Coordinates of C-alpha atoms and ligand atoms in Angstrom, one line a residue:
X1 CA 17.3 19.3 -11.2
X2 CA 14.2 21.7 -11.6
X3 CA 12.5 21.1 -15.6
X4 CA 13.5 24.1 -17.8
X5 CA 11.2 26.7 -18.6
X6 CA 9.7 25.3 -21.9
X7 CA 9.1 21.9 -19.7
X8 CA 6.9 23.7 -17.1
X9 CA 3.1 23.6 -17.6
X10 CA 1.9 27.1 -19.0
X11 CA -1.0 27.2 -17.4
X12 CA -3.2 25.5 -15.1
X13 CA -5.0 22.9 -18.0
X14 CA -1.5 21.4 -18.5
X15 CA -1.1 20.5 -14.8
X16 CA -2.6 17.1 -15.9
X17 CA -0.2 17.0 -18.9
X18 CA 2.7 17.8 -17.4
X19 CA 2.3 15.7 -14.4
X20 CA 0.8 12.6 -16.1
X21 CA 1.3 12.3 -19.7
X22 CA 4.7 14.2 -19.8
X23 CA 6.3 11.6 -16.9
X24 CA 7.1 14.7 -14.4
X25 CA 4.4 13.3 -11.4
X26 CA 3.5 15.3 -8.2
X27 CA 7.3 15.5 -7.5
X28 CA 8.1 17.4 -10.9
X29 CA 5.2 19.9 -9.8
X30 CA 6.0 20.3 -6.1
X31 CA 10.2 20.5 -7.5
X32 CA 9.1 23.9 -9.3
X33 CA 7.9 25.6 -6.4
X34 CA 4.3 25.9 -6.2
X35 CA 3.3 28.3 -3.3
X36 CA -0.9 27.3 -4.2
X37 CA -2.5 23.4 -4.8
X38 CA -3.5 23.1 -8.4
X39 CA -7.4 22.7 -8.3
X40 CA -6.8 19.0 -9.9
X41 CA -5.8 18.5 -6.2
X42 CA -8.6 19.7 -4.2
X43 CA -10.1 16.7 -2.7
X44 CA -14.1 17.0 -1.8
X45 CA -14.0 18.5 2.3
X46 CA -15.5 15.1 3.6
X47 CA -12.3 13.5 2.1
X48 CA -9.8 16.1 3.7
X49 CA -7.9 15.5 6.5
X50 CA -9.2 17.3 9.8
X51 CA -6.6 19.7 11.2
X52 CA -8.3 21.2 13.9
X53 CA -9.3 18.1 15.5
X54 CA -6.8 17.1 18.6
X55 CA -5.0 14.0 17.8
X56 CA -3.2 13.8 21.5
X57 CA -6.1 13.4 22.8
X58 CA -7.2 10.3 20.8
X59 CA -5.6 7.8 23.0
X60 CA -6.1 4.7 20.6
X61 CA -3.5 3.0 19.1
X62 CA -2.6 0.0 17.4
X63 CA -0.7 -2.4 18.9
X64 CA 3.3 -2.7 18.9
X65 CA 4.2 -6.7 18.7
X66 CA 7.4 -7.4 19.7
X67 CA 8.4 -10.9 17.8
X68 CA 11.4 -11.5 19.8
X69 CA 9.9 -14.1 21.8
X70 CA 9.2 -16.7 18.8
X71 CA 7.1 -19.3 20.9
X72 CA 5.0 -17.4 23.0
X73 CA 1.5 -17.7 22.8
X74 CA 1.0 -14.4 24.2
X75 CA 2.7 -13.2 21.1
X76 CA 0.2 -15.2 18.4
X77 CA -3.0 -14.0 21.1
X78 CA -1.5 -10.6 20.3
X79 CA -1.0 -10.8 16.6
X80 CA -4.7 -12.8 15.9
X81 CA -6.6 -10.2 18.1
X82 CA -4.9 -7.4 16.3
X83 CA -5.6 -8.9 13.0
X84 CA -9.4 -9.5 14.3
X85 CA -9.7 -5.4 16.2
X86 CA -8.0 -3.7 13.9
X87 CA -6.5 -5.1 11.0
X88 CA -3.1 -3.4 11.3
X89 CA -0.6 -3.7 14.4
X90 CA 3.3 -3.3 14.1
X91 CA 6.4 -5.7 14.2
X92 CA 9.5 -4.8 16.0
X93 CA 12.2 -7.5 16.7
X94 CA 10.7 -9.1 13.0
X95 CA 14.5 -10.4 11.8
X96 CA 14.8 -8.4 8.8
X97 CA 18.1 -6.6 9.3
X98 CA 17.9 -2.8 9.9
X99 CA 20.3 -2.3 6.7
X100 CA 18.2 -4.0 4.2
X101 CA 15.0 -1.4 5.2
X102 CA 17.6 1.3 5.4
X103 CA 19.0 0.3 2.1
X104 CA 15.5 0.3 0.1
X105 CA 14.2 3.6 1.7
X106 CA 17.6 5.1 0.4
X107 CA 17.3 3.1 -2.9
X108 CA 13.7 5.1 -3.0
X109 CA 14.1 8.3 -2.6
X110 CA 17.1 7.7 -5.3
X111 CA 14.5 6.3 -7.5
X112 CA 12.7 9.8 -7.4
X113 CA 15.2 12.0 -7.5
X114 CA 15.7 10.3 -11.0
X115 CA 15.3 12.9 -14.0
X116 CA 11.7 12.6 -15.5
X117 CA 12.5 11.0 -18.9
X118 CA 14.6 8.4 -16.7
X119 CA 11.6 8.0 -14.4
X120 CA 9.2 8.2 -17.4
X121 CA 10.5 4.8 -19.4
X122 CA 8.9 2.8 -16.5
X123 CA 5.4 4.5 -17.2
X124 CA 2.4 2.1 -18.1
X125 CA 3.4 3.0 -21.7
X126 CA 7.0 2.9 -21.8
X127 CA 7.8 -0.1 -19.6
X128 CA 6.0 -2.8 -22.3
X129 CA 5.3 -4.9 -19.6
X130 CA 2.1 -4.3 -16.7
X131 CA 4.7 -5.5 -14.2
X132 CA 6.6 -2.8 -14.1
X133 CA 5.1 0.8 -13.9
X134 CA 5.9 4.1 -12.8
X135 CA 3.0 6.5 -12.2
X136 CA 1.3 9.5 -9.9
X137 CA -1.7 9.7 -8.1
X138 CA -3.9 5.9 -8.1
X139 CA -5.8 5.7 -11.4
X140 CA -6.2 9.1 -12.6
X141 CA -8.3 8.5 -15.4
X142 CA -10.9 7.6 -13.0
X143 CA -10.2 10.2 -10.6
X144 CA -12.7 13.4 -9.7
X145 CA -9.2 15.0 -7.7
X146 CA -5.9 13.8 -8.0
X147 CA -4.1 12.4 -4.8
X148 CA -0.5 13.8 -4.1
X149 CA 1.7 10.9 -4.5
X150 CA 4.0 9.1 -7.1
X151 CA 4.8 5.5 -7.1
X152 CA 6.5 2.9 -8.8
X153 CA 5.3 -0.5 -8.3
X154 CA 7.0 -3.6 -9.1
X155 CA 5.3 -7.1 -9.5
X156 CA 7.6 -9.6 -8.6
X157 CA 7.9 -12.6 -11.3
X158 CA 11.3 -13.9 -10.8
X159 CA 14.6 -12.7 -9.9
X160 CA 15.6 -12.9 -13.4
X161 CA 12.6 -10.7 -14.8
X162 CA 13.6 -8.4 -12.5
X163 CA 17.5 -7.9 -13.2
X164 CA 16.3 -7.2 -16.9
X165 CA 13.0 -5.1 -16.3
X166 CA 13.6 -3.4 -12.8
X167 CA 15.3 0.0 -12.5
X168 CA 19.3 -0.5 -11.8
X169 CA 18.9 1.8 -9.0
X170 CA 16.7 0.4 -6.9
X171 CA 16.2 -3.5 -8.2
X172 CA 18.8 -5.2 -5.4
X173 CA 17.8 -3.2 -2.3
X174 CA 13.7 -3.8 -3.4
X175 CA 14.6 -7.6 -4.1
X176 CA 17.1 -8.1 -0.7
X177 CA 13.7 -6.6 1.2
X178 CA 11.6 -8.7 -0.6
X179 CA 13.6 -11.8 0.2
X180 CA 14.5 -10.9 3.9
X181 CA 10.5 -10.5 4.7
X182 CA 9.7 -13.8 3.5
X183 CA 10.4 -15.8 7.1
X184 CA 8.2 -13.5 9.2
X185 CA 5.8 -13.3 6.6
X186 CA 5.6 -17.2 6.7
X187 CA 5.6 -16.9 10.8
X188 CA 2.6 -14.8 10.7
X189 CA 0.2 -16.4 8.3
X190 CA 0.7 -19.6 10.3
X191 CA -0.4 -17.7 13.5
X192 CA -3.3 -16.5 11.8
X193 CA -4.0 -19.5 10.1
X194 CA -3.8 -21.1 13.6
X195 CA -6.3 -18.3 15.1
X196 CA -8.5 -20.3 12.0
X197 CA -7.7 -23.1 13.2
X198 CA -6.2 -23.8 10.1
X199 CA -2.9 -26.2 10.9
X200 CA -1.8 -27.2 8.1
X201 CA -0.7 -24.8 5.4
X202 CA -0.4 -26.9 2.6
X203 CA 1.6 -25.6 -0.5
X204 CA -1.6 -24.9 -2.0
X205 CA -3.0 -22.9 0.6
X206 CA 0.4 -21.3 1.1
X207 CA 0.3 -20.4 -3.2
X208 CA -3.4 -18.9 -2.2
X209 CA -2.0 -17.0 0.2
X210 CA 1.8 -15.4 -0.7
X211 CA 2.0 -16.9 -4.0
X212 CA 2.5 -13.5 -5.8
X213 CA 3.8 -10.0 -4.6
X214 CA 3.9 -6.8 -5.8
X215 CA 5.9 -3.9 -4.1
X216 CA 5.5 -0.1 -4.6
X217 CA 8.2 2.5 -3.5
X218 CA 5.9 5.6 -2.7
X219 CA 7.2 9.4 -2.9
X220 CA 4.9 12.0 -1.3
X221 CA 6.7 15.4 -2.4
X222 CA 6.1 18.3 0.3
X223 CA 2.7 20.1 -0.5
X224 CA 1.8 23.6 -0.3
X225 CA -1.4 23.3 0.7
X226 CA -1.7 19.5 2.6
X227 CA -5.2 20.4 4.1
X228 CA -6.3 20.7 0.5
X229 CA -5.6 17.4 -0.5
X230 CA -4.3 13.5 0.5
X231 CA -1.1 11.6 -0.5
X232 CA -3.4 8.8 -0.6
X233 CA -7.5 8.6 -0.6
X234 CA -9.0 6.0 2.3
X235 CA -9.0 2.5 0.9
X236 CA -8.3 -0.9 2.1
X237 CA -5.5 -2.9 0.4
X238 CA -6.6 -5.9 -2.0
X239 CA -3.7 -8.3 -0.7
X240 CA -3.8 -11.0 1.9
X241 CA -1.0 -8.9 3.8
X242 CA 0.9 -6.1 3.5
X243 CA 4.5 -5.3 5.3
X244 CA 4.7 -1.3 5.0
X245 CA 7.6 0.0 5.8
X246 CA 7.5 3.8 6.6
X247 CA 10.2 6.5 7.0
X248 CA 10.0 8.8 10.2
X249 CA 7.8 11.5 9.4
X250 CA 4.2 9.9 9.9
X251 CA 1.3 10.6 8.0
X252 CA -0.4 7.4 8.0
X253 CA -3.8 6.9 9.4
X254 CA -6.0 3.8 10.1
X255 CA -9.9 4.1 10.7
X256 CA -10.8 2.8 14.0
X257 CA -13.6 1.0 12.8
X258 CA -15.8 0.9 16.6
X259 CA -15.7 4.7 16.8
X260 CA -14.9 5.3 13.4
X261 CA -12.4 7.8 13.8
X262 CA -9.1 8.0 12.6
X263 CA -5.7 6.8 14.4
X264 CA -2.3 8.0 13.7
X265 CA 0.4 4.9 13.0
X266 CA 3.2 7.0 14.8
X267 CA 6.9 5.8 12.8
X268 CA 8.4 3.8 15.3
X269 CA 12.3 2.7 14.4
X270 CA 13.2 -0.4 13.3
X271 CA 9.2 -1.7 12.9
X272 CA 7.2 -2.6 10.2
X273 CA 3.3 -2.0 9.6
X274 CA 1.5 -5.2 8.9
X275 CA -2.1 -4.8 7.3
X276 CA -4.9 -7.7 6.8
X277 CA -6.1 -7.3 2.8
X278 CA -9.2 -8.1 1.4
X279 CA -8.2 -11.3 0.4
X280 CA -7.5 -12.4 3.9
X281 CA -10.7 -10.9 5.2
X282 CA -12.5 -12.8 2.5
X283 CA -10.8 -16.3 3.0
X284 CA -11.4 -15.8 7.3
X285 CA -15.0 -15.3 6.0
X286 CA -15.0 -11.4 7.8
X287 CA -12.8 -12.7 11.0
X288 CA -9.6 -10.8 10.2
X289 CA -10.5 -7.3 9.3
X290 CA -8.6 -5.5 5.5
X291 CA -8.9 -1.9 7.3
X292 CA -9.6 1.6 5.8
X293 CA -6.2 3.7 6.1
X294 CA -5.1 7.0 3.9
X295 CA -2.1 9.3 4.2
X296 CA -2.2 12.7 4.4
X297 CA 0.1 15.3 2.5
X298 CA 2.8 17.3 4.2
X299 CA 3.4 20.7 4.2
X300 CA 6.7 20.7 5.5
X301 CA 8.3 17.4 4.7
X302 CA 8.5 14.8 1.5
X303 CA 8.2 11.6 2.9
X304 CA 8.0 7.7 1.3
X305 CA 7.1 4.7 2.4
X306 CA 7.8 1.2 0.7
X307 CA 4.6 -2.0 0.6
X308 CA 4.9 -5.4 0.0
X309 CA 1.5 -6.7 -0.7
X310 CA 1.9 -10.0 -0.7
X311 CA -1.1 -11.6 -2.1
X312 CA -2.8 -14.7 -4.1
X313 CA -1.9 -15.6 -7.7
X314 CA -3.7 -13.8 -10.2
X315 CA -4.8 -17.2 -11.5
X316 CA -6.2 -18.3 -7.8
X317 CA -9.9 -18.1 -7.0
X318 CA -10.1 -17.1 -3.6
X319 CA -13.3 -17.2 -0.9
X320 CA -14.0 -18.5 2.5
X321 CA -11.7 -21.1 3.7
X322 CA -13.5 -24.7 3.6
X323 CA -12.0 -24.0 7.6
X324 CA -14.4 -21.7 8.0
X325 CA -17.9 -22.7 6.6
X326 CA -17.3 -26.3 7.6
X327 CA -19.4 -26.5 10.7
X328 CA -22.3 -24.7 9.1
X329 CA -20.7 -20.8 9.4
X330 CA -22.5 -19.4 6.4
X331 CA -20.2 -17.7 3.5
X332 CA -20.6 -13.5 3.7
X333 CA -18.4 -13.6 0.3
X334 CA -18.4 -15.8 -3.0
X335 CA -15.6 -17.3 -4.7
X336 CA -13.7 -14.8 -7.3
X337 CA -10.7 -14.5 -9.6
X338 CA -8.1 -12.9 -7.5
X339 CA -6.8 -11.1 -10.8
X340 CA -10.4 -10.2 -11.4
X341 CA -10.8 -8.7 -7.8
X342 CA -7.5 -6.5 -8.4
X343 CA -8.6 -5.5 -11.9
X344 CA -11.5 -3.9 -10.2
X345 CA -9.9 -2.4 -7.4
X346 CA -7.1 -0.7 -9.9
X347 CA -10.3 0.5 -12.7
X348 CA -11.4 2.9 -10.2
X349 CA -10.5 6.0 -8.5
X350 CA -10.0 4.8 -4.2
X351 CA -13.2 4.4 -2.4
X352 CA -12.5 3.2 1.2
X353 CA -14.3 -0.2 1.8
X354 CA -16.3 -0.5 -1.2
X355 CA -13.6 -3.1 -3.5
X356 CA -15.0 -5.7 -1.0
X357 CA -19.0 -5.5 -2.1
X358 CA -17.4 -7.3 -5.5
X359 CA -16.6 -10.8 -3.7
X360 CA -20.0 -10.1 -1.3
X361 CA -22.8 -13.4 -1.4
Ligands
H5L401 C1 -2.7 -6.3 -11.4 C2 -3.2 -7.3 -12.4 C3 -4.7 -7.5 -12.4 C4 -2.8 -6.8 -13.7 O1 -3.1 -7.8 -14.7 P1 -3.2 -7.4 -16.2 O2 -3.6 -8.7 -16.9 O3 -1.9 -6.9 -16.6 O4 -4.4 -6.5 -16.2 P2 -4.7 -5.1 -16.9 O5 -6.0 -5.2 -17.5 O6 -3.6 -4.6 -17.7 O7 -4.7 -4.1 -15.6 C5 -5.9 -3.9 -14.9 C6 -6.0 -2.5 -14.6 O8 -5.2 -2.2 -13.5 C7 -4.3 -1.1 -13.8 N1 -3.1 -1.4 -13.1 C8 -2.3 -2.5 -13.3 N2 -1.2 -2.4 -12.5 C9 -1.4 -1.3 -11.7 C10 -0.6 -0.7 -10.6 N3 0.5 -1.3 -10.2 N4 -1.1 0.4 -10.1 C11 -2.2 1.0 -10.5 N5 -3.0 0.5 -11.5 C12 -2.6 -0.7 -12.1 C13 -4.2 -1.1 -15.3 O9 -4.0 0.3 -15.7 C14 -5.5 -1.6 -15.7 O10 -6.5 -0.5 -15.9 P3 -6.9 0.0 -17.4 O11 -5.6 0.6 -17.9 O12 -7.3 -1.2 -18.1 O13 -7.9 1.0 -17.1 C15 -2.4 -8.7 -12.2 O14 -1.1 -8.5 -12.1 C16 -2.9 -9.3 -10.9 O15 -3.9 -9.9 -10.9 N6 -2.1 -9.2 -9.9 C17 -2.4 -9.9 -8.6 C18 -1.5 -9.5 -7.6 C19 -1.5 -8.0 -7.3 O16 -0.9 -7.3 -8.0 N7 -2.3 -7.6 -6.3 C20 -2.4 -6.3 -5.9 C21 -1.8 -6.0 -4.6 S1 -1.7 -4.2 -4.6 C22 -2.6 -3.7 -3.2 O17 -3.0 -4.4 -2.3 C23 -2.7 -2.3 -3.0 C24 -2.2 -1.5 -3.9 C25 -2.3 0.0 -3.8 C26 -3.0 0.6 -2.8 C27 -3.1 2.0 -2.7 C28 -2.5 2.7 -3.6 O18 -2.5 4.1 -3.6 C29 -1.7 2.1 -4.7 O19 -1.1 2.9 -5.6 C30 -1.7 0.7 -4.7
AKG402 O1 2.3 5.4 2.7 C1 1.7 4.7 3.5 O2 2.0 4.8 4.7 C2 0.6 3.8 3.1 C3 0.4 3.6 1.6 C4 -0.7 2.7 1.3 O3 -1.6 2.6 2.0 C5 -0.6 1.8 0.0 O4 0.3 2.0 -0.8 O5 -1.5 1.0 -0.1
FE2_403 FE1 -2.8 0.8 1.5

């Protein structure tokens, strides 16, 4: 339902109001109409997406892994390189039934479709808990523009904390997803850990490495002027891995970090997007690459797309694997509190690859 009259903003210094303090986010805005982008939303040119350059012709593309096959080396060659050239490849055939994705992408967009005030008692001052929080655009008190998104992220504690914190309406099919990505997520942290050279995951080293997650639902409302703005700036993620699963209108792009340009992660059915993290970059000690990626806005679609970022605890201190610096490879980052690291990456507004310079020797 479209806010009343009296719930609109008045004028253009109550965009910020109305989207942010009054609970409505981008979707309450786009929801009324808006044939021009609020100025809040004009991103600086060198952060807007380029239209008139001709994505066919970029052949690049990251790699499709089919995990069928569970014992074939080709398959772990395949996932390690990926993790190595690009940091980002996608999983078909990963075991996670197609209902449970189907199931949280509808729980999602029910999530948004929520009225405001519903939406609004998860918000960062309503929820009375920071694991639970309902918000728009990344950290807009740090922000020069605004990015065209609304999210609600979810920090997973137990199953109990989450039956009496979580939103009814999406808390079964966001914890069912959560639960059925646990085995492949397992299956490819040994791979890598094996490109390492790292055999044995211990359960400390498996607590370092998936002992907490967090997932977000993310609602990108149709835009009226996309080349304008982003649904989400260029950064690199802050977990150890991320499973993203996407919906099929694209909008996802990953920076090709040889020619530096930017590659479309076309929605293929049934896959997920895996993504290396900072932390996983910093305990290879640089190997496996946590890759710049951003999202553009759509002019003629609304589209979501739901991340687990499964990560360390916020207790762990994370750096180079003893693996890795062993036999005299010298440490490119220093040991840090993970919750630290994350603290850091959340106080500002996104800025691509620059979270990592905080763990850097
Ligand atoms: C997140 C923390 C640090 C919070 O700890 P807590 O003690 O509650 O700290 P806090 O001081 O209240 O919060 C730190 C700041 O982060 C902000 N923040 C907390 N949670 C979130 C959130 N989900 N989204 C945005 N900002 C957040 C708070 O607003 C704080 O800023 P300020 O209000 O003080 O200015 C803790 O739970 C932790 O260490 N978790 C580790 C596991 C984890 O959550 N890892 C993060 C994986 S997320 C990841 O990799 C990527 C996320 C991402 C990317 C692009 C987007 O566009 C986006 O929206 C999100
Ligand atoms: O929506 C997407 O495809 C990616 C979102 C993203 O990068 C994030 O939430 O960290
Ligand atoms: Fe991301």
């Amino acid at each position: 339902m479209a806010p009343s009259i009296s719930m609109t903003p008045s004028n253009p210094l109550d965009i910020l109001d109305f989207v942010v303090n009054k609970g409505h986010g981008v979707k309450g805005l786009a929801d009324l109409g808006l044939k021009t982008l609020p100025h809040q939303y004009i991103q600086p040119p060198q952060e807007r997406f380029d239209h008139t350059s001709n994505e066919e012709l970029n052949e690049d593309s990251i790699p499709v892994i089919d995990l069928s096959n569970s014992d074939d080396p080709k398959v772990a060659k395949a996932v390690c390189d990926a993790a190595q050239k690009w940091g980002f490849f996608q999983i078909i055939n990963h075991g996670i039934p197609i209902h449970v994705l189907g199931n949280v992408k509808d729980a999602t967009h029910k999530f948004f479709e929520l009225p405001a005030e519903e939406k609004k008692k998860y918000s960062k001052e309503q929820s009375g808990t920071n694991n639970v929080r309902f918000g728009t655009s990344f950290t807009p008190e740090a922000e020069k523009a605004l990015e065209w998104k609304d999210y609600l992220s979810l920090f997973f504690v137990s199953d109990d904390e989450a039956a009496s914190l979580w939103p009814a309406i999406c808390r079964n099919e966001a914890l069912e997803y959560i639960r059925s990505s646990e085995t492949v997520v397992k299956r490819l942290l040994k791979i890598l850990m094996n490109g390492l050279n790292v055999k044995d995951i211990d359960s400390t080293k498996e607590s370092i490495l998936m002992g907490s997650k967090r997932i977000n639902l993310n609602y990108y409302p149709k835009c009226p002027n996309p080349e304008l703005t982003v649904g989400v700036g260029r950064h690199s993620d802050v977990s150890t891995l991320t499973i993203l699963l996407q919906d099929d209108i694209g909008g996802l792009y990953v920076r090709n970090t040889k020619t530096m340009e930017w590659v479309h992660v076309p929605p293929v059915n049934g896959s997920l997007v895996i993504n290396v993290g900072d932390a996983l970059q910093i305990m290879s000690n640089g190997k496996y690459k946590s890759v710049e990626h951003r999202v553009t806005a759509n002019g003629n679609d609304s589209r979501i797309s739901v991340p687990i970022f499964v990560n360390p605890r916020p207790s762990d201190i994370i750096g180079p694997l003893v693996e890795m610096v062993e036999s005299g490879e010298k440490p490119i980052y220093k040991h840090v509190l993970y919750s630290d690291y994350v603290k850091h990456f959340f106080r500002k507004a996104h800025d691509g690859k620059a979270t990592i310079d905080f763990a850097k020797v």
